[in-house]
Tab-separated table of C-alpha atoms in Angstrom:
chain	number	residue	atom	x	y	z
A	1	ALA	CA	0.000	0.000	0.000
A	2	GLN	CA	1.148	3.499	-0.725
A	3	THR	CA	2.106	5.722	2.188
A	4	VAL	CA	2.851	9.420	2.389
A	5	THR	CA	4.962	10.933	5.157
A	6	GLN	CA	5.289	14.565	6.132
A	7	SER	CA	7.964	14.695	8.801
A	8	GLN	CA	7.448	18.319	9.814
A	9	PRO	CA	4.320	18.744	11.965
A	10	GLU	CA	4.902	22.503	12.130
A	11	MET	CA	6.954	25.070	10.238
A	12	SER	CA	7.220	28.829	10.492
A	13	VAL	CA	8.493	31.524	8.160
A	14	GLN	CA	8.847	35.278	8.123
A	15	GLU	CA	6.745	37.204	5.665
A	16	ALA	CA	8.562	37.601	2.304
A	17	GLU	CA	10.944	34.747	3.113
A	18	THR	CA	11.118	31.275	1.561
A	19	VAL	CA	10.097	28.029	3.225
A	20	THR	CA	10.257	24.394	2.112
A	21	LEU	CA	7.850	21.690	3.272
A	22	SER	CA	8.984	18.092	3.024
A	23	CYS	CA	7.109	15.031	1.777
A	24	THR	CA	8.218	11.493	1.088
A	25	TYR	CA	6.138	8.634	-0.214
A	26	ASP	CA	6.376	4.934	-0.759
A	27	THR	CA	5.121	3.188	-3.888
A	28	SER	CA	6.108	0.412	-6.235
A	29	GLU	CA	4.444	2.126	-9.176
A	30	SER	CA	6.350	4.038	-11.835
A	31	ASP	CA	3.546	6.349	-12.923
A	32	TYR	CA	1.413	8.338	-10.520
A	33	TYR	CA	0.377	11.837	-9.536
A	34	LEU	CA	1.475	13.950	-6.602
A	35	PHE	CA	-0.308	16.952	-5.172
A	36	TRP	CA	-0.012	19.595	-2.502
A	37	TYR	CA	-3.268	20.808	-0.976
A	38	LYS	CA	-3.671	23.761	1.370
A	39	GLN	CA	-6.240	23.814	4.174
A	40	PRO	CA	-6.679	27.265	5.713
A	41	PRO	CA	-8.681	27.839	8.920
A	42	SER	CA	-11.866	27.769	6.822
A	43	ARG	CA	-11.135	24.019	6.372
A	44	GLN	CA	-11.582	24.211	2.586
A	45	MET	CA	-9.138	21.939	0.731
A	46	ILE	CA	-7.437	23.982	-1.984
A	47	LEU	CA	-5.172	22.517	-4.651
A	48	VAL	CA	-1.806	24.284	-4.649
A	49	ILE	CA	0.276	22.373	-7.185
A	50	ARG	CA	0.397	19.041	-9.005
A	51	GLN	CA	3.034	16.839	-10.594
A	52	GLU	CA	2.982	13.863	-12.937
A	53	ALA	CA	5.622	11.291	-12.024
A	54	TYR	CA	6.715	10.634	-15.596
A	55	LYS	CA	7.534	14.318	-16.118
A	56	GLN	CA	10.996	15.159	-14.852
A	57	GLN	CA	10.409	18.899	-14.941
A	58	ASN	CA	9.411	20.298	-11.579
A	59	ALA	CA	5.994	21.946	-11.480
A	60	THR	CA	5.648	25.632	-10.636
A	61	GLU	CA	2.606	27.770	-9.906
A	62	ASN	CA	3.509	31.405	-9.295
A	63	ARG	CA	5.258	31.524	-5.872
A	64	PHE	CA	4.871	27.771	-5.361
A	65	SER	CA	7.266	25.215	-6.792
A	66	VAL	CA	8.165	21.607	-6.094
A	67	ASN	CA	11.373	19.638	-5.966
A	68	PHE	CA	10.409	16.209	-7.289
A	69	GLN	CA	13.061	13.552	-6.781
A	70	LYS	CA	11.543	10.361	-8.174
A	71	ALA	CA	14.353	7.991	-7.242
A	72	ALA	CA	14.349	9.276	-3.679
A	73	LYS	CA	10.514	9.349	-3.617
A	74	SER	CA	10.595	12.898	-2.374
A	75	PHE	CA	8.208	15.726	-3.258
A	76	SER	CA	8.929	18.949	-1.377
A	77	LEU	CA	7.024	22.226	-1.706
A	78	LYS	CA	8.828	25.554	-1.809
A	79	ILE	CA	6.906	28.721	-1.066
A	80	SER	CA	8.722	31.883	-2.107
A	81	ASP	CA	7.949	35.423	-0.917
A	82	SER	CA	5.688	34.035	1.809
A	83	GLN	CA	2.511	35.956	2.521
A	84	LEU	CA	0.253	36.027	5.564
A	85	GLY	CA	-2.420	34.316	3.494
A	86	ASP	CA	-0.142	31.293	3.051
A	87	ALA	CA	-0.677	30.352	6.696
A	88	ALA	CA	-2.507	27.017	6.644
A	89	MET	CA	-2.163	23.266	7.009
A	90	TYR	CA	-0.461	21.783	3.937
A	91	PHE	CA	-1.090	18.216	2.832
A	92	CYS	CA	0.960	16.177	0.427
A	93	ALA	CA	-1.082	13.611	-1.498
A	94	TYR	CA	-0.417	10.654	-3.795
A	95	ARG	CA	-2.726	9.300	-6.442
A	96	ALA	CA	-2.166	6.016	-8.266
A	97	ILE	CA	-2.740	5.851	-12.012
A	98	GLY	CA	-3.987	2.274	-12.140
A	99	GLY	CA	-4.555	-0.867	-10.148
A	100	THR	CA	-6.827	-1.322	-7.178
A	101	SER	CA	-5.634	1.934	-5.625
A	102	TYR	CA	-6.631	3.964	-8.678
A	103	GLY	CA	-8.487	7.131	-7.910
A	104	LYS	CA	-8.165	7.654	-4.193
A	105	LEU	CA	-5.835	10.221	-2.716
A	106	THR	CA	-3.483	9.059	0.031
A	107	PHE	CA	-2.582	11.977	2.273
A	108	GLY	CA	0.301	12.728	4.562
A	109	GLN	CA	-0.279	13.860	8.124
A	110	GLY	CA	-0.034	17.539	7.226
A	111	THR	CA	2.299	20.413	8.110
A	112	ILE	CA	1.011	23.521	9.861
A	113	LEU	CA	2.647	26.599	8.369
A	114	THR	CA	2.760	29.812	10.389
A	115	VAL	CA	3.723	33.067	8.686
A	116	HIS	CA	5.102	35.820	10.924
A	117	PRO	CA	4.705	39.474	9.884
B	1	ASP	CA	-15.242	28.222	-5.141
B	2	SER	CA	-14.437	24.645	-6.214
B	3	GLY	CA	-17.848	24.042	-7.773
B	4	VAL	CA	-18.481	21.106	-5.433
B	5	THR	CA	-21.416	21.634	-3.069
B	6	GLN	CA	-21.822	19.831	0.228
B	7	THR	CA	-24.809	20.083	2.512
B	8	PRO	CA	-25.308	20.570	5.347
B	9	LYS	CA	-22.262	22.498	6.551
B	10	HIS	CA	-22.779	21.411	10.135
B	11	LEU	CA	-24.637	18.525	11.750
B	12	ILE	CA	-25.107	17.959	15.440
B	13	THR	CA	-26.726	14.723	16.465
B	14	ALA	CA	-26.812	12.126	19.213
B	15	THR	CA	-25.264	8.701	19.482
B	16	GLY	CA	-27.267	5.975	17.809
B	17	GLN	CA	-28.792	8.307	15.254
B	18	ARG	CA	-28.596	8.226	11.450
B	19	VAL	CA	-27.594	11.124	9.182
B	20	THR	CA	-27.244	11.740	5.469
B	21	LEU	CA	-24.569	13.944	3.934
B	22	ARG	CA	-25.097	15.227	0.418
B	23	CYS	CA	-22.626	16.132	-2.307
B	24	SER	CA	-23.183	17.724	-5.714
B	25	PRO	CA	-20.125	17.384	-7.961
B	26	ARG	CA	-18.793	19.942	-10.420
B	27	SER	CA	-20.681	20.061	-13.670
B	28	GLY	CA	-19.422	17.298	-15.941
B	29	ASP	CA	-17.485	15.363	-13.283
B	30	LEU	CA	-18.424	11.690	-13.165
B	31	SER	CA	-16.441	10.689	-10.086
B	32	VAL	CA	-17.278	11.420	-6.469
B	33	TYR	CA	-14.922	10.567	-3.623
B	34	TRP	CA	-15.703	10.706	0.090
B	35	TYR	CA	-13.029	11.393	2.728
B	36	GLN	CA	-13.107	11.650	6.496
B	37	GLN	CA	-10.861	14.035	8.393
B	38	SER	CA	-10.428	13.441	12.116
B	39	LEU	CA	-7.802	14.484	14.616
B	40	ASP	CA	-6.569	10.956	15.294
B	41	GLN	CA	-6.861	9.421	11.808
B	42	GLY	CA	-6.053	12.383	9.593
B	43	LEU	CA	-7.551	12.472	6.095
B	44	GLN	CA	-8.779	9.046	5.033
B	45	PHE	CA	-10.431	7.815	1.869
B	46	LEU	CA	-13.845	6.249	2.406
B	47	ILE	CA	-15.405	5.392	-0.946
B	48	HIS	CA	-15.369	6.234	-4.669
B	49	TYR	CA	-18.260	6.287	-7.123
B	50	TYR	CA	-17.958	6.702	-10.862
B	51	ASN	CA	-21.044	7.402	-12.958
B	52	GLY	CA	-23.330	5.693	-10.469
B	53	GLU	CA	-21.177	2.648	-9.769
B	54	GLU	CA	-19.063	1.947	-6.715
B	55	ARG	CA	-15.419	1.744	-7.769
B	56	ALA	CA	-13.419	1.424	-4.580
B	57	LYS	CA	-13.805	1.244	-0.838
B	58	GLY	CA	-11.332	2.449	1.713
B	59	ASN	CA	-11.566	2.541	5.476
B	60	ILE	CA	-15.339	2.778	5.510
B	61	LEU	CA	-17.236	1.248	8.414
B	62	GLU	CA	-20.091	-1.171	7.774
B	63	ARG	CA	-22.400	1.348	9.484
B	64	PHE	CA	-21.613	3.768	6.647
B	65	SER	CA	-22.937	3.516	3.119
B	66	ALA	CA	-23.047	5.709	0.056
B	67	GLN	CA	-24.639	5.954	-3.326
B	68	GLN	CA	-24.445	8.060	-6.456
B	69	PHE	CA	-27.649	8.947	-8.210
B	70	PRO	CA	-28.389	9.304	-11.963
B	71	ASP	CA	-27.935	13.074	-11.725
B	72	LEU	CA	-24.447	12.284	-10.276
B	73	HIS	CA	-25.025	13.742	-6.841
B	74	SER	CA	-23.951	11.483	-4.026
B	75	GLU	CA	-25.094	10.796	-0.492
B	76	LEU	CA	-23.120	9.356	2.409
B	77	ASN	CA	-25.282	7.683	5.027
B	78	LEU	CA	-23.919	7.245	8.543
B	79	SER	CA	-25.938	5.126	10.951
B	80	SER	CA	-25.739	3.979	14.585
B	81	LEU	CA	-23.518	6.953	15.179
B	82	GLU	CA	-20.825	6.842	17.821
B	83	LEU	CA	-18.838	9.612	19.476
B	84	GLY	CA	-15.828	8.614	17.408
B	85	ASP	CA	-17.663	9.369	14.170
B	86	SER	CA	-17.379	13.083	14.892
B	87	ALA	CA	-15.261	14.445	12.068
B	88	LEU	CA	-15.156	16.599	8.984
B	89	TYR	CA	-16.483	14.740	5.950
B	90	PHE	CA	-15.361	15.890	2.522
B	91	CYS	CA	-16.510	14.941	-0.882
B	92	ALA	CA	-14.384	15.585	-3.931
B	93	SER	CA	-15.235	15.335	-7.589
B	94	SER	CA	-13.068	14.653	-10.604
B	95	PRO	CA	-13.634	14.247	-14.326
B	96	ASP	CA	-11.576	11.015	-14.321
B	97	GLY	CA	-12.581	9.046	-17.391
B	98	THR	CA	-14.460	11.765	-19.257
B	99	SER	CA	-13.130	12.429	-22.725
B	100	GLY	CA	-10.989	15.363	-23.690
B	101	GLY	CA	-8.499	17.387	-21.705
B	102	ALA	CA	-4.972	16.655	-20.526
B	103	ARG	CA	-4.471	13.519	-18.469
B	104	LEU	CA	-3.474	15.264	-15.257
B	105	ALA	CA	-6.271	17.807	-15.482
B	106	LYS	CA	-8.759	14.948	-15.744
B	107	ASN	CA	-7.439	13.411	-12.551
B	108	ILE	CA	-7.459	16.404	-10.213
B	109	GLN	CA	-9.888	16.138	-7.326
B	110	TYR	CA	-11.807	19.255	-6.346
B	111	PHE	CA	-13.065	19.342	-2.791
B	112	GLY	CA	-16.282	20.636	-1.315
B	113	ALA	CA	-16.269	22.733	1.849
B	114	GLY	CA	-17.031	19.701	3.990
B	115	THR	CA	-19.708	18.738	6.481
B	116	ARG	CA	-18.717	18.969	10.124
B	117	LEU	CA	-20.435	16.198	12.067
B	118	SER	CA	-20.628	16.386	15.831
B	119	VAL	CA	-21.995	13.349	17.650
B	120	LEU	CA	-22.929	14.126	21.249
């Protein structure tokens, strides 16, 4: 079974600085999707960024970028120029492409990000 | 706004009772996924429906059931409720197998705002 691990329960960053959230996963598949979701105090789950495993190029979305290391099964999220609105719980998620696990998202435990003004 | 609608937003009920949570997916999405978020278990997959058919089950209790109707909305039924069932229940929708569009875009899950269930 696939597992996702976020080893940092909490992180903090100063406004305008850069922070990196870590995520590792375990799978025997070669093709899959990886996602970062943000959950602010409103509890809404918001997609931040996504990555296809077969694409070597790291995904970027404005101030958000990932460092995808397939061999190491690592998928970290970098937030540049941090803003107060970035404060939230961040979840890393894995989605299989096929097999019996197809479809469902497997989530890590989450990392609470605090942004200091 | 994700386009996924969940009702009600909050539910307060007593142990032993039965409740129904409703989810309307984004227009055109054929898949509906249900997840439970609790403090001790984190975010866990419960069940997946695609175009009216059950596709996969996760850590869903036998007291829980779900269905997807012809208009693609879905309901999650929770019965014989226990204190430990108190949680935030999310549904998410995805195009999945619908034709057209890039592969990754078809496989993104969009979440509703959740239903917070409190069992007293």
